[in-house]
CSV table of C-alpha atoms in Angstrom, one decimal:
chain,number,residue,atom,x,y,z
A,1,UNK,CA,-9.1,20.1,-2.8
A,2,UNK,CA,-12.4,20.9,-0.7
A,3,UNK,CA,-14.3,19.2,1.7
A,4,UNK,CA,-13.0,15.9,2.6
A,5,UNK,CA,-16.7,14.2,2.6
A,6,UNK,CA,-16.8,12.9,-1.3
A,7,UNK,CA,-20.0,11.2,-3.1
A,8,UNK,CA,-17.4,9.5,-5.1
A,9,UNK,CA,-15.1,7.2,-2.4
A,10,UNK,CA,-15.7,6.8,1.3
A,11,UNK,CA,-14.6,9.8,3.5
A,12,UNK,CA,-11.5,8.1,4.8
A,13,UNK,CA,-10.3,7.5,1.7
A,14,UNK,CA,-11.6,11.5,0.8
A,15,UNK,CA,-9.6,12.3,3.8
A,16,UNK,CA,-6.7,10.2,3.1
A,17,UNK,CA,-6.3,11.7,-0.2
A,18,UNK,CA,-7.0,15.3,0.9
A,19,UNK,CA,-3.7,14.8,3.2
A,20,UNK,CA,-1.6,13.0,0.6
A,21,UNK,CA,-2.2,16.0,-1.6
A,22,UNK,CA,-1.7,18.9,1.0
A,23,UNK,CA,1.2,17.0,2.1
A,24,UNK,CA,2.9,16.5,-1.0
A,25,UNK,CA,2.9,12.7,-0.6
A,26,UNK,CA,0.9,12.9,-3.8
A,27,UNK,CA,2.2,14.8,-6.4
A,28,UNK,CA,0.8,15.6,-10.6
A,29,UNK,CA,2.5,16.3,-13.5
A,30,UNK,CA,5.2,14.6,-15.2
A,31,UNK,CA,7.3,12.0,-13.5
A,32,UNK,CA,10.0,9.3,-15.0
A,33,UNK,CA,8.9,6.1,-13.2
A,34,UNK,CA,11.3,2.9,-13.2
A,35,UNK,CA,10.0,1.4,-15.9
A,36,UNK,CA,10.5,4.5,-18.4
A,37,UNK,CA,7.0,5.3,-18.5
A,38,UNK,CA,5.8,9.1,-17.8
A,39,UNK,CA,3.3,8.9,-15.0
A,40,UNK,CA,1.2,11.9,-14.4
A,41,UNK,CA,1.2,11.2,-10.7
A,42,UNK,CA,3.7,10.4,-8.1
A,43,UNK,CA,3.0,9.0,-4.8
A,44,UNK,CA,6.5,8.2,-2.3
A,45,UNK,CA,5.2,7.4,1.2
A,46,UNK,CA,8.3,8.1,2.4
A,47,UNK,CA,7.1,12.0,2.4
A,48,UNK,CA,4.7,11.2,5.5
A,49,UNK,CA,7.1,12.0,7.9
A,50,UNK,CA,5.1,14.9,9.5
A,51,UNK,CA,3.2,13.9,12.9
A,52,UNK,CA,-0.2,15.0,11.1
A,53,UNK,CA,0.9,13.1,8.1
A,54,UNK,CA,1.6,9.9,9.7
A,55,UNK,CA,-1.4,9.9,11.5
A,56,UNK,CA,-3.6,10.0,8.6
A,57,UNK,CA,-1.8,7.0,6.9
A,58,UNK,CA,-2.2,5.1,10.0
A,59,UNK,CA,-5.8,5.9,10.4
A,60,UNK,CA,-6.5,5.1,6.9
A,61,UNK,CA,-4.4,1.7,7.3
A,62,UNK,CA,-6.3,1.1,10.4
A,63,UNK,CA,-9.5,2.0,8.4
A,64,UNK,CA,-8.9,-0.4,5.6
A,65,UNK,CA,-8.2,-3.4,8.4
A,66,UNK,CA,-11.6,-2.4,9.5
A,67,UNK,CA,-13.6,-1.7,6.5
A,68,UNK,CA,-13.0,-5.8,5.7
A,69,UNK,CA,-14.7,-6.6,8.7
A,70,UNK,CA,-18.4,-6.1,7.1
A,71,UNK,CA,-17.1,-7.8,4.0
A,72,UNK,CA,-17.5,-11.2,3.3
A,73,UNK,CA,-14.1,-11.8,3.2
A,74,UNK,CA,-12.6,-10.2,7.0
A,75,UNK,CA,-8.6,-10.1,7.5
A,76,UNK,CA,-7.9,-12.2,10.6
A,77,UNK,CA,-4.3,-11.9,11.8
A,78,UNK,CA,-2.2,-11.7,14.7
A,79,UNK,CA,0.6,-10.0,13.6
A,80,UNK,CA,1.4,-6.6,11.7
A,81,UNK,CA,4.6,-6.7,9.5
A,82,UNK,CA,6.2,-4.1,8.4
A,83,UNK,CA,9.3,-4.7,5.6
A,84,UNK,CA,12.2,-2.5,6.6
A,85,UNK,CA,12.5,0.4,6.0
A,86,UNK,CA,9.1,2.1,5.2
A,87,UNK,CA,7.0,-0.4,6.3
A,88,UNK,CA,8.4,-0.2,9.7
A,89,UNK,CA,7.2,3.1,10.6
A,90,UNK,CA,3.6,1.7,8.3
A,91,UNK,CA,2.9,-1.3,10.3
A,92,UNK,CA,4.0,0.1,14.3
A,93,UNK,CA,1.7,3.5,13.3
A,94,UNK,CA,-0.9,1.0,12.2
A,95,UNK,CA,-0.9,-1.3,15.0
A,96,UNK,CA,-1.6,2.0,17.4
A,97,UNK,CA,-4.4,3.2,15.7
A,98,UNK,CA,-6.1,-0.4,15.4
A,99,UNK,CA,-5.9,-0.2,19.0
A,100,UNK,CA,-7.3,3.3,19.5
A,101,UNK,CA,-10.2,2.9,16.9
A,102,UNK,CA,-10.6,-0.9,18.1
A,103,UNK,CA,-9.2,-1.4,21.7
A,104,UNK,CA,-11.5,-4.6,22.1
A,105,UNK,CA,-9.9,-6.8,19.5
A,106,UNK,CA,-7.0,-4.9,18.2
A,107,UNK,CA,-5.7,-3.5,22.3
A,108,UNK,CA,-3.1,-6.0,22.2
A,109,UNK,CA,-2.2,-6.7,19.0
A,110,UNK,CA,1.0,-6.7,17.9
A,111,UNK,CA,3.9,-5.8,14.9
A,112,UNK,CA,7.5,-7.2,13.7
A,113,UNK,CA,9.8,-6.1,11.3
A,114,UNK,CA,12.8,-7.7,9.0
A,115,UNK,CA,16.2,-6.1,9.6
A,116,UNK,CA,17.9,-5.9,6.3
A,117,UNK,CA,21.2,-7.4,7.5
A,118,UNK,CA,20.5,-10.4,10.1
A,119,UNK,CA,22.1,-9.2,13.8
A,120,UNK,CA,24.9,-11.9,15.1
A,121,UNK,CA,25.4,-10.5,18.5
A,122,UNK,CA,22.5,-10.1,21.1
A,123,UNK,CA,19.2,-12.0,20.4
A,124,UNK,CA,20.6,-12.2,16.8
A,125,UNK,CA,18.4,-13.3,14.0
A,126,UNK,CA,16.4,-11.2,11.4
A,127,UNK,CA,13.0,-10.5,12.9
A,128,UNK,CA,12.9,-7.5,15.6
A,129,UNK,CA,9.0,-7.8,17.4
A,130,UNK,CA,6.8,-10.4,17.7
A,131,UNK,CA,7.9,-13.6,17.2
A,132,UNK,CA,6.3,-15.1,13.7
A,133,UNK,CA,6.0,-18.8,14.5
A,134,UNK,CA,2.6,-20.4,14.5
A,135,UNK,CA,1.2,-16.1,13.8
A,136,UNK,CA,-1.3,-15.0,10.8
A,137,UNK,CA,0.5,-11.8,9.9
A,138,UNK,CA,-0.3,-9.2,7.6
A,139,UNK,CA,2.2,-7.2,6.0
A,140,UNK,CA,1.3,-3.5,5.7
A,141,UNK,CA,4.0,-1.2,3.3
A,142,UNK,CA,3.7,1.3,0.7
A,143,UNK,CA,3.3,0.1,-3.1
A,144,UNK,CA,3.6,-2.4,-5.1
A,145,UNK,CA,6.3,-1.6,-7.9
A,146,UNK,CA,7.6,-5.1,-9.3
A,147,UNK,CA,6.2,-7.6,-6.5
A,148,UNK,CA,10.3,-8.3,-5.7
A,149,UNK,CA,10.5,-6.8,-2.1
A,150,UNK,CA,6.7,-8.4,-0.9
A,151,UNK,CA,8.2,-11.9,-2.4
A,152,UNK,CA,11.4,-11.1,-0.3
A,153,UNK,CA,9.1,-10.6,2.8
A,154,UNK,CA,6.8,-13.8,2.9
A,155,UNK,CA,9.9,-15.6,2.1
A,156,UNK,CA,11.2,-13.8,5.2
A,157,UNK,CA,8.0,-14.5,7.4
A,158,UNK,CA,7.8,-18.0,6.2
A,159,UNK,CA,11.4,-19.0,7.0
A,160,UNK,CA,10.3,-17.9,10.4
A,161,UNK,CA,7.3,-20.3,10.4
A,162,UNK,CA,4.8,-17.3,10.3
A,163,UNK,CA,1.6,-17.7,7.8
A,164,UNK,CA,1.3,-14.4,5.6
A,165,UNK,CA,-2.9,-14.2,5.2
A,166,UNK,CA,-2.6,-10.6,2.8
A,167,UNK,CA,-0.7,-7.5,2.1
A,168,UNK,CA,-2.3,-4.3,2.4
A,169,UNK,CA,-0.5,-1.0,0.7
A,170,UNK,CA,-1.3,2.3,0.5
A,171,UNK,CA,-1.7,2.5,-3.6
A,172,UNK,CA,-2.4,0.3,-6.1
A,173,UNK,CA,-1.7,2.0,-9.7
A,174,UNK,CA,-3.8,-1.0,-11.5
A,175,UNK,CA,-0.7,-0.7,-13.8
A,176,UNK,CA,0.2,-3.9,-15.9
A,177,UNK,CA,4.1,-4.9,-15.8
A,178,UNK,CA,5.9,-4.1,-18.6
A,179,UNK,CA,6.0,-6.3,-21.4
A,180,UNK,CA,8.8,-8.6,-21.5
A,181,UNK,CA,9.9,-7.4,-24.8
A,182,UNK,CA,9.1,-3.9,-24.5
A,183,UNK,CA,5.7,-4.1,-26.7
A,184,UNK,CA,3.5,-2.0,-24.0
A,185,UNK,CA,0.0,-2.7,-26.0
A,186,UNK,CA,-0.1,-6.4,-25.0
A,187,UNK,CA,-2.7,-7.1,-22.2
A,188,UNK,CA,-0.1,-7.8,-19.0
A,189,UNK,CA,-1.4,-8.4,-15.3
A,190,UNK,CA,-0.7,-5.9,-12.8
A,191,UNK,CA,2.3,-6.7,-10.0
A,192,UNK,CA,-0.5,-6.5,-7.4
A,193,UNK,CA,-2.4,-9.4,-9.6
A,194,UNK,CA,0.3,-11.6,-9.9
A,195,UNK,CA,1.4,-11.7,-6.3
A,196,UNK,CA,-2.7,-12.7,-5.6
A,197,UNK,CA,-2.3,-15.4,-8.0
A,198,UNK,CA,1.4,-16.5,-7.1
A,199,UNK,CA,0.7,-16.7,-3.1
A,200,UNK,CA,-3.4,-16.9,-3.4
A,201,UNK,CA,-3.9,-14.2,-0.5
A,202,UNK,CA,-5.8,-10.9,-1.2
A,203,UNK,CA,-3.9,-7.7,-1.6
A,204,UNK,CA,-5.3,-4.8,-0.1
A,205,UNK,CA,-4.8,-1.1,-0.7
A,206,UNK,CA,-6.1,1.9,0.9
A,207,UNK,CA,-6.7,3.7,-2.8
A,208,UNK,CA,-6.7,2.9,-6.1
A,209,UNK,CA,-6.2,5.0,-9.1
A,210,UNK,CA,-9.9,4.7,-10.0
A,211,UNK,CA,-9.8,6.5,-6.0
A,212,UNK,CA,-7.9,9.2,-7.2
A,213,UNK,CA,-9.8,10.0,-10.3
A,214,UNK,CA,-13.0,9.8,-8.5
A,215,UNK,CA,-11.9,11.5,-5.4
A,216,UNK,CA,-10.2,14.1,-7.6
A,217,UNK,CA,-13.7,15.0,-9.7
A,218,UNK,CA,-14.9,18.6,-9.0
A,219,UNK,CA,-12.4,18.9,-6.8
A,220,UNK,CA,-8.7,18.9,-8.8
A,221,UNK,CA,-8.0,20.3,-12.4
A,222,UNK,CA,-9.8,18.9,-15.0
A,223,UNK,CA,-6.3,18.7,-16.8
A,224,UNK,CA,-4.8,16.6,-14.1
A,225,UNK,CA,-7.8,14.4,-14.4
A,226,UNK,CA,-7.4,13.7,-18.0
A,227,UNK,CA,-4.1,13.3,-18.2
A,228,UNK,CA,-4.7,10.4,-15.2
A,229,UNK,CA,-7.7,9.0,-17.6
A,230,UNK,CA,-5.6,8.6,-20.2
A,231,UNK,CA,-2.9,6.8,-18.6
A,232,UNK,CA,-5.4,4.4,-16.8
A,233,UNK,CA,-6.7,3.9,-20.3
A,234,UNK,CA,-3.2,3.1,-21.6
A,235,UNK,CA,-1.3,1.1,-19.0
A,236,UNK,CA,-4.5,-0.9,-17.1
A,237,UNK,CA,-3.9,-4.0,-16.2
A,238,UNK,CA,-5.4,-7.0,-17.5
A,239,UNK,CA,-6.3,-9.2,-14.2
């Protein structure tokens, strides 16, 4: 991949995507995925565990927080959470670039995290951070695959009185759920879609597929490019 300036998607998302492929966050060709199907991509955030890697997924977090802000529809929050493990590492990265790109409103702001087993000695409970009570928090992690482990966290956030006002990811596939009975030509909404409708907050990502294809265009092989086509064609979600 060239120059990270692209006519096709914004250059942080050109440069987001430049490091997810040098870095091997974002791999093509032919991967098993959990629901059987063969995806020609595979994305596992858990590969940005390089300095220079982690810093572009923070700035392009920070950048999508930001890029709201002209919109009509701006995230206001107090709080970044992160949903152990992966997201801790997403939303404390985050929170420190929102304060280097934004020290005015984002120098003080602040981030929590679930533990996965709730501590009984100490302080005890299952938050570590910020206290949630009476917070708008935003929950920064990697993908959405079924919708189970974001459900799990605003559960989490509510028990602890907090108000969860979105979710922002680093992907979103606009993949339908499987079919209930298997049949994988019936229109089906996308996990991302149903946790919009289910909770009624918006669900952010930092690229789409639709990103990738674009960003990808003169830049990657054309073979990779259809093979994504296709796949969009064949699995795109109804919502």
């Amino acid at each position: 991949m060239g120059s990270s300036s692209s006519p096709e998607i914004p250059p942080y998302k050109a440069d987001f995507l430049k490091a997810a492929i040098d870095g091997g966050v974002l791999k093509f060709g032919s991967f098993e995925l959990k629901s059987k199907r063969i995806s020609p991509y595979f994305f596992n955030a858990g590969d940005f565990y390089r300095a220079d890697l982690l810093r572009a997924i923070s700035t392009a977090y920070a950048k999508t927080i930001l890029e709201t802000e002209s919109s009509s529809a701006p995230l206001e929050f107090d709080i970044l959470f992160g949903p152990a493990y992966k997201g801790i590492v997403l939303a404390s990265g985050t929170a420190d670039k929102l304060a280097e790109l934004a020290p005015q409103k984002y120098g003080k702001i602040c981030y929590s995290f679930d533990r996965k087993e709730a501590k009984d000695h100490g302080e005890g409970g299952n938050i570590v951070g910020a206290p949630l009570k009476g917070k708008r928090i935003l929950i920064v992690d990697d993908v959405v695959t079924a919708g189970t482990a974001k459900r799990e966290a605003i559960d989490k956030i509510r028990k602890e009185g907090g108000i969860v006002v979105g979710i922002l990811v680093a992907l979103d596939r606009m993949e339908k759920l499987p079919s209930p009975d298997g049949d994988d030509t019936k229109p089906m909404p996308s996990a991302i879609g149903e946790i919009r409708k289910e909770y009624g907050i918006p669900v952010l990502s930092i690229l789409t597929l639709d990103d990738i294809i674009g960003g990808l265009k003169g830049r990657g092989s054309e073979e990779d490019i259809k093979r994504l086509e296709e796949y969009r064609a064949k699995y795109k979600a109804s919502d």
